[in-house]
């Protein structure tokens, strides 16, 4: 993420908070203008159409907070489960945490939807700021939560998000990872947690 993109995100956060709490119509006009400027900066830096930037960068209300992304680390015979996405990349099953879900229930839901597996959510592996670990392709903060899970049954069926699933050993990871979602280092961290009896949750 470039320095100017980081600045634009900060400006957008200030503008969104101002719109949430200010009742003065002149101040609100200024915050709206700041929001437009931030969107223009993101559009310029990413070469993304301004309309698309505005649609998902300037469409929230209230105080701006990071989004939560949950990822399941499911093991079988010492190998970890990855899902093959429609674009050809692989990742740990997971996704955005729905507003009516807890971290545990969202991990269970996403694994069922993407991999067809029923799992239990057993242990918190890590809570990470994606800016420090992942390729950042969205103009807002993301908190990534990795959870160690145990498979309890189920079977895969191709769906709107994934085309197949496969278990991989430490040295067998596919080259094409969805690094904005799951990096090789994060997968190795999940192996470490799985193999450790005294794993301590990592956090940034």
PDB file of C-alpha atoms in Angstrom:
ATOM      1  CA  UNK A   1       0.000   0.000   0.000  1.00  0.00           C
ATOM      2  CA  UNK A   2       1.448   3.375  -1.039  1.00  0.00           C
ATOM      3  CA  UNK A   3       1.893   6.267   1.366  1.00  0.00           C
ATOM      4  CA  UNK A   4      -0.713   8.321  -0.514  1.00  0.00           C
ATOM      5  CA  UNK A   5      -3.232   5.496  -0.262  1.00  0.00           C
ATOM      6  CA  UNK A   6      -2.656   5.384   3.495  1.00  0.00           C
ATOM      7  CA  UNK A   7      -3.187   9.161   3.659  1.00  0.00           C
ATOM      8  CA  UNK A   8      -6.413   8.847   1.647  1.00  0.00           C
ATOM      9  CA  UNK A   9      -7.711   6.170   4.015  1.00  0.00           C
ATOM     10  CA  UNK A  10      -6.985   8.421   7.003  1.00  0.00           C
ATOM     11  CA  UNK A  11      -8.790  11.339   5.349  1.00  0.00           C
ATOM     12  CA  UNK A  12     -11.772   9.103   4.563  1.00  0.00           C
ATOM     13  CA  UNK A  13     -11.909   7.932   8.195  1.00  0.00           C
ATOM     14  CA  UNK A  14     -11.902  11.504   9.488  1.00  0.00           C
ATOM     15  CA  UNK A  15     -14.596  12.505   6.990  1.00  0.00           C
ATOM     16  CA  UNK A  16     -16.802   9.532   7.860  1.00  0.00           C
ATOM     17  CA  UNK A  17     -16.543  10.225  11.583  1.00  0.00           C
ATOM     18  CA  UNK A  18     -17.329  13.896  10.947  1.00  0.00           C
ATOM     19  CA  UNK A  19     -20.430  12.976   8.973  1.00  0.00           C
ATOM     20  CA  UNK A  20     -21.494  10.627  11.764  1.00  0.00           C
ATOM     21  CA  UNK A  21     -21.249  13.163  14.558  1.00  0.00           C
ATOM     22  CA  UNK A  22     -21.575  16.626  13.045  1.00  0.00           C
ATOM     23  CA  UNK A  23     -24.968  18.306  12.802  1.00  0.00           C
ATOM     24  CA  UNK A  24     -23.722  21.569  11.292  1.00  0.00           C
ATOM     25  CA  UNK A  25     -24.650  21.626   7.606  1.00  0.00           C
ATOM     26  CA  UNK A  26     -21.547  23.604   6.617  1.00  0.00           C
ATOM     27  CA  UNK A  27     -19.245  21.179   8.413  1.00  0.00           C
ATOM     28  CA  UNK A  28     -21.033  18.268   6.755  1.00  0.00           C
ATOM     29  CA  UNK A  29     -20.401  19.835   3.346  1.00  0.00           C
ATOM     30  CA  UNK A  30     -16.698  20.052   4.176  1.00  0.00           C
ATOM     31  CA  UNK A  31     -16.592  16.411   5.299  1.00  0.00           C
ATOM     32  CA  UNK A  32     -18.341  15.327   2.093  1.00  0.00           C
ATOM     33  CA  UNK A  33     -15.715  17.241   0.125  1.00  0.00           C
ATOM     34  CA  UNK A  34     -12.928  15.540   2.082  1.00  0.00           C
ATOM     35  CA  UNK A  35     -14.531  12.199   1.256  1.00  0.00           C
ATOM     36  CA  UNK A  36     -14.579  13.041  -2.453  1.00  0.00           C
ATOM     37  CA  UNK A  37     -10.931  14.108  -2.324  1.00  0.00           C
ATOM     38  CA  UNK A  38      -9.971  10.848  -0.600  1.00  0.00           C
ATOM     39  CA  UNK A  39     -11.822   8.837  -3.258  1.00  0.00           C
ATOM     40  CA  UNK A  40     -10.069  10.782  -6.030  1.00  0.00           C
ATOM     41  CA  UNK A  41      -6.696  10.043  -4.427  1.00  0.00           C
ATOM     42  CA  UNK A  42      -7.462   6.316  -4.248  1.00  0.00           C
ATOM     43  CA  UNK A  43      -8.685   6.335  -7.857  1.00  0.00           C
ATOM     44  CA  UNK A  44      -5.510   8.075  -9.018  1.00  0.00           C
ATOM     45  CA  UNK A  45      -3.199   5.762  -7.081  1.00  0.00           C
ATOM     46  CA  UNK A  46      -4.942   2.517  -8.083  1.00  0.00           C
ATOM     47  CA  UNK A  47      -6.228   3.508 -11.556  1.00  0.00           C
ATOM     48  CA  UNK A  48      -9.618   2.254 -10.411  1.00  0.00           C
ATOM     49  CA  UNK A  49     -12.668   4.143 -11.769  1.00  0.00           C
ATOM     50  CA  UNK A  50     -13.840   6.827  -9.334  1.00  0.00           C
ATOM     51  CA  UNK A  51     -17.361   5.375  -9.383  1.00  0.00           C
ATOM     52  CA  UNK A  52     -16.089   1.995  -8.162  1.00  0.00           C
ATOM     53  CA  UNK A  53     -13.937   3.582  -5.470  1.00  0.00           C
ATOM     54  CA  UNK A  54     -16.862   5.661  -4.238  1.00  0.00           C
ATOM     55  CA  UNK A  55     -19.162   2.613  -4.202  1.00  0.00           C
ATOM     56  CA  UNK A  56     -17.152   0.645  -1.660  1.00  0.00           C
ATOM     57  CA  UNK A  57     -14.969   3.321  -0.098  1.00  0.00           C
ATOM     58  CA  UNK A  58     -17.561   5.997   0.661  1.00  0.00           C
ATOM     59  CA  UNK A  59     -20.732   4.031   1.295  1.00  0.00           C
ATOM     60  CA  UNK A  60     -20.564   3.443   5.045  1.00  0.00           C
ATOM     61  CA  UNK A  61     -21.885   5.514   7.919  1.00  0.00           C
ATOM     62  CA  UNK A  62     -20.826   5.833  11.532  1.00  0.00           C
ATOM     63  CA  UNK A  63     -17.333   5.774  12.931  1.00  0.00           C
ATOM     64  CA  UNK A  64     -15.047   3.876  10.573  1.00  0.00           C
ATOM     65  CA  UNK A  65     -13.522   0.678  11.933  1.00  0.00           C
ATOM     66  CA  UNK A  66     -11.572  -2.174  10.294  1.00  0.00           C
ATOM     67  CA  UNK A  67     -13.414  -5.037   8.633  1.00  0.00           C
ATOM     68  CA  UNK A  68     -13.029  -8.512  10.147  1.00  0.00           C
ATOM     69  CA  UNK A  69     -11.911 -11.458   8.012  1.00  0.00           C
ATOM     70  CA  UNK A  70     -11.968 -14.961   9.508  1.00  0.00           C
ATOM     71  CA  UNK A  71      -9.916 -17.903   8.199  1.00  0.00           C
ATOM     72  CA  UNK A  72     -10.193 -21.588   9.128  1.00  0.00           C
ATOM     73  CA  UNK A  73      -7.141 -23.825   9.539  1.00  0.00           C
ATOM     74  CA  UNK A  74      -8.508 -27.346   9.064  1.00  0.00           C
ATOM     75  CA  UNK A  75      -6.098 -30.284   9.278  1.00  0.00           C
ATOM     76  CA  UNK A  76      -6.341 -33.932   8.305  1.00  0.00           C
ATOM     77  CA  UNK A  77      -3.437 -36.384   8.587  1.00  0.00           C
ATOM     78  CA  UNK A  78      -1.033 -33.503   9.170  1.00  0.00           C
ATOM     79  CA  UNK A  79      -2.099 -31.602   6.046  1.00  0.00           C
ATOM     80  CA  UNK A  80      -3.995 -28.321   5.796  1.00  0.00           C
ATOM     81  CA  UNK A  81      -7.165 -27.684   3.797  1.00  0.00           C
ATOM     82  CA  UNK A  82      -7.130 -25.043   1.058  1.00  0.00           C
ATOM     83  CA  UNK A  83      -9.946 -24.039  -1.269  1.00  0.00           C
ATOM     84  CA  UNK A  84      -9.454 -23.346  -4.977  1.00  0.00           C
ATOM     85  CA  UNK A  85     -11.142 -20.101  -5.923  1.00  0.00           C
ATOM     86  CA  UNK A  86     -12.805 -19.212  -9.219  1.00  0.00           C
ATOM     87  CA  UNK A  87      -9.832 -17.041 -10.236  1.00  0.00           C
ATOM     88  CA  UNK A  88      -7.425 -19.971  -9.935  1.00  0.00           C
ATOM     89  CA  UNK A  89      -5.796 -19.069  -6.622  1.00  0.00           C
ATOM     90  CA  UNK A  90      -5.830 -21.018  -3.345  1.00  0.00           C
ATOM     91  CA  UNK A  91      -6.610 -19.820   0.166  1.00  0.00           C
ATOM     92  CA  UNK A  92      -7.738 -20.926   3.580  1.00  0.00           C
ATOM     93  CA  UNK A  93     -11.537 -21.081   3.673  1.00  0.00           C
ATOM     94  CA  UNK A  94     -13.031 -17.921   5.121  1.00  0.00           C
ATOM     95  CA  UNK A  95     -14.347 -14.451   4.475  1.00  0.00           C
ATOM     96  CA  UNK A  96     -15.875 -11.313   5.935  1.00  0.00           C
ATOM     97  CA  UNK A  97     -17.496 -11.743   9.344  1.00  0.00           C
ATOM     98  CA  UNK A  98     -21.232 -11.146   8.997  1.00  0.00           C
ATOM     99  CA  UNK A  99     -22.808  -8.698  11.421  1.00  0.00           C
ATOM    100  CA  UNK A 100     -24.944 -11.442  12.997  1.00  0.00           C
ATOM    101  CA  UNK A 101     -22.059 -13.884  13.482  1.00  0.00           C
ATOM    102  CA  UNK A 102     -19.339 -14.352  16.071  1.00  0.00           C
ATOM    103  CA  UNK A 103     -15.791 -15.176  15.023  1.00  0.00           C
ATOM    104  CA  UNK A 104     -16.358 -18.865  15.772  1.00  0.00           C
ATOM    105  CA  UNK A 105     -19.718 -19.137  14.040  1.00  0.00           C
ATOM    106  CA  UNK A 106     -18.464 -17.228  11.002  1.00  0.00           C
ATOM    107  CA  UNK A 107     -15.478 -19.570  10.619  1.00  0.00           C
ATOM    108  CA  UNK A 108     -17.846 -22.538  10.781  1.00  0.00           C
ATOM    109  CA  UNK A 109     -20.262 -20.966   8.286  1.00  0.00           C
ATOM    110  CA  UNK A 110     -17.587 -19.983   5.758  1.00  0.00           C
ATOM    111  CA  UNK A 111     -15.935 -23.415   5.877  1.00  0.00           C
ATOM    112  CA  UNK A 112     -19.284 -25.086   5.247  1.00  0.00           C
ATOM    113  CA  UNK A 113     -20.082 -22.746   2.342  1.00  0.00           C
ATOM    114  CA  UNK A 114     -16.663 -22.839   0.654  1.00  0.00           C
ATOM    115  CA  UNK A 115     -15.418 -26.348   1.463  1.00  0.00           C
ATOM    116  CA  UNK A 116     -18.589 -28.273   2.275  1.00  0.00           C
ATOM    117  CA  UNK A 117     -17.164 -29.306   5.640  1.00  0.00           C
ATOM    118  CA  UNK A 118     -18.725 -29.252   9.068  1.00  0.00           C
ATOM    119  CA  UNK A 119     -16.084 -28.134  11.579  1.00  0.00           C
ATOM    120  CA  UNK A 120     -15.688 -27.093  15.172  1.00  0.00           C
ATOM    121  CA  UNK A 121     -13.781 -23.895  15.961  1.00  0.00           C
ATOM    122  CA  UNK A 122     -11.268 -24.918  18.613  1.00  0.00           C
ATOM    123  CA  UNK A 123      -8.431 -22.450  19.096  1.00  0.00           C
ATOM    124  CA  UNK A 124      -7.497 -18.879  18.184  1.00  0.00           C
ATOM    125  CA  UNK A 125      -4.241 -18.969  16.229  1.00  0.00           C
ATOM    126  CA  UNK A 126      -3.666 -15.300  15.453  1.00  0.00           C
ATOM    127  CA  UNK A 127      -5.199 -11.844  15.078  1.00  0.00           C
ATOM    128  CA  UNK A 128      -3.313  -9.887  12.414  1.00  0.00           C
ATOM    129  CA  UNK A 129      -3.341  -6.473  10.785  1.00  0.00           C
ATOM    130  CA  UNK A 130      -3.320  -7.371   7.101  1.00  0.00           C
ATOM    131  CA  UNK A 131      -1.242  -4.308   6.221  1.00  0.00           C
ATOM    132  CA  UNK A 132       1.679  -6.038   7.948  1.00  0.00           C
ATOM    133  CA  UNK A 133       1.204  -9.446   6.331  1.00  0.00           C
ATOM    134  CA  UNK A 134      -0.871  -9.431   3.154  1.00  0.00           C
ATOM    135  CA  UNK A 135      -1.089  -7.789  -0.240  1.00  0.00           C
ATOM    136  CA  UNK A 136      -3.524  -4.941   0.376  1.00  0.00           C
ATOM    137  CA  UNK A 137      -6.043  -4.570  -2.445  1.00  0.00           C
ATOM    138  CA  UNK A 138      -8.804  -2.713  -0.621  1.00  0.00           C
ATOM    139  CA  UNK A 139      -8.806   0.870   0.681  1.00  0.00           C
ATOM    140  CA  UNK A 140      -9.653   0.148   4.298  1.00  0.00           C
ATOM    141  CA  UNK A 141      -8.278  -1.671   7.304  1.00  0.00           C
ATOM    142  CA  UNK A 142      -8.776  -5.404   7.774  1.00  0.00           C
ATOM    143  CA  UNK A 143      -8.271  -7.506  10.901  1.00  0.00           C
ATOM    144  CA  UNK A 144      -7.564 -11.118   9.979  1.00  0.00           C
ATOM    145  CA  UNK A 145      -8.428 -13.842  12.483  1.00  0.00           C
ATOM    146  CA  UNK A 146      -7.106 -17.389  12.064  1.00  0.00           C
ATOM    147  CA  UNK A 147      -8.849 -20.233  13.903  1.00  0.00           C
ATOM    148  CA  UNK A 148      -7.752 -23.848  14.307  1.00  0.00           C
ATOM    149  CA  UNK A 149     -10.665 -26.118  13.398  1.00  0.00           C
ATOM    150  CA  UNK A 150     -11.492 -29.828  13.500  1.00  0.00           C
ATOM    151  CA  UNK A 151     -13.417 -31.467  10.634  1.00  0.00           C
ATOM    152  CA  UNK A 152     -16.584 -33.306  11.658  1.00  0.00           C
ATOM    153  CA  UNK A 153     -17.871 -34.497   8.288  1.00  0.00           C
ATOM    154  CA  UNK A 154     -19.367 -33.170   5.088  1.00  0.00           C
ATOM    155  CA  UNK A 155     -18.278 -33.196   1.453  1.00  0.00           C
ATOM    156  CA  UNK A 156     -17.343 -30.626  -1.161  1.00  0.00           C
ATOM    157  CA  UNK A 157     -19.667 -29.379  -3.882  1.00  0.00           C
ATOM    158  CA  UNK A 158     -18.606 -26.755  -6.404  1.00  0.00           C
ATOM    159  CA  UNK A 159     -20.201 -23.406  -5.588  1.00  0.00           C
ATOM    160  CA  UNK A 160     -20.158 -19.739  -6.608  1.00  0.00           C
ATOM    161  CA  UNK A 161     -16.838 -19.148  -4.803  1.00  0.00           C
ATOM    162  CA  UNK A 162     -14.737 -22.308  -5.052  1.00  0.00           C
ATOM    163  CA  UNK A 163     -14.116 -25.070  -7.601  1.00  0.00           C
ATOM    164  CA  UNK A 164     -12.347 -27.679  -5.456  1.00  0.00           C
ATOM    165  CA  UNK A 165     -10.602 -28.369  -2.168  1.00  0.00           C
ATOM    166  CA  UNK A 166      -7.344 -30.122  -1.378  1.00  0.00           C
ATOM    167  CA  UNK A 167      -5.152 -30.908   1.623  1.00  0.00           C
ATOM    168  CA  UNK A 168      -1.502 -29.830   1.388  1.00  0.00           C
ATOM    169  CA  UNK A 169       1.591 -30.649   3.434  1.00  0.00           C
ATOM    170  CA  UNK A 170       4.052 -27.997   4.612  1.00  0.00           C
ATOM    171  CA  UNK A 171       6.265 -28.420   1.566  1.00  0.00           C
ATOM    172  CA  UNK A 172       3.427 -28.940  -0.916  1.00  0.00           C
ATOM    173  CA  UNK A 173       1.759 -25.540  -0.930  1.00  0.00           C
ATOM    174  CA  UNK A 174       0.521 -24.343  -4.339  1.00  0.00           C
ATOM    175  CA  UNK A 175       2.363 -21.481  -6.001  1.00  0.00           C
ATOM    176  CA  UNK A 176      -0.768 -19.502  -6.791  1.00  0.00           C
ATOM    177  CA  UNK A 177      -1.997 -18.313  -3.396  1.00  0.00           C
ATOM    178  CA  UNK A 178      -4.559 -15.552  -2.937  1.00  0.00           C
ATOM    179  CA  UNK A 179      -2.001 -13.507  -1.012  1.00  0.00           C
ATOM    180  CA  UNK A 180      -4.484 -10.771  -0.117  1.00  0.00           C
ATOM    181  CA  UNK A 181      -6.317 -13.488   1.837  1.00  0.00           C
ATOM    182  CA  UNK A 182      -3.716 -16.096   2.735  1.00  0.00           C
ATOM    183  CA  UNK A 183       0.065 -16.007   2.431  1.00  0.00           C
ATOM    184  CA  UNK A 184       2.498 -18.929   2.634  1.00  0.00           C
ATOM    185  CA  UNK A 185       3.798 -17.483   5.916  1.00  0.00           C
ATOM    186  CA  UNK A 186       0.295 -17.459   7.393  1.00  0.00           C
ATOM    187  CA  UNK A 187      -0.253 -21.067   6.358  1.00  0.00           C
ATOM    188  CA  UNK A 188       3.069 -22.062   7.944  1.00  0.00           C
ATOM    189  CA  UNK A 189       1.945 -20.262  11.102  1.00  0.00           C
ATOM    190  CA  UNK A 190      -1.186 -22.432  11.108  1.00  0.00           C
ATOM    191  CA  UNK A 191       0.989 -25.558  10.820  1.00  0.00           C
ATOM    192  CA  UNK A 192       3.025 -24.326  13.796  1.00  0.00           C
ATOM    193  CA  UNK A 193      -0.136 -23.853  15.844  1.00  0.00           C
ATOM    194  CA  UNK A 194      -1.476 -27.275  14.865  1.00  0.00           C
ATOM    195  CA  UNK A 195       1.769 -29.002  15.837  1.00  0.00           C
ATOM    196  CA  UNK A 196       2.244 -27.114  19.126  1.00  0.00           C
ATOM    197  CA  UNK A 197       0.745 -28.257  22.411  1.00  0.00           C
ATOM    198  CA  UNK A 198       1.313 -24.845  23.995  1.00  0.00           C
ATOM    199  CA  UNK A 199       0.524 -22.446  21.174  1.00  0.00           C
ATOM    200  CA  UNK A 200       0.223 -18.817  22.246  1.00  0.00           C
ATOM    201  CA  UNK A 201      -2.146 -16.665  20.191  1.00  0.00           C
ATOM    202  CA  UNK A 202      -0.211 -14.194  18.027  1.00  0.00           C
ATOM    203  CA  UNK A 203      -1.444 -10.646  17.552  1.00  0.00           C
ATOM    204  CA  UNK A 204      -0.214  -7.351  16.093  1.00  0.00           C
TER     205      UNK A 204
END
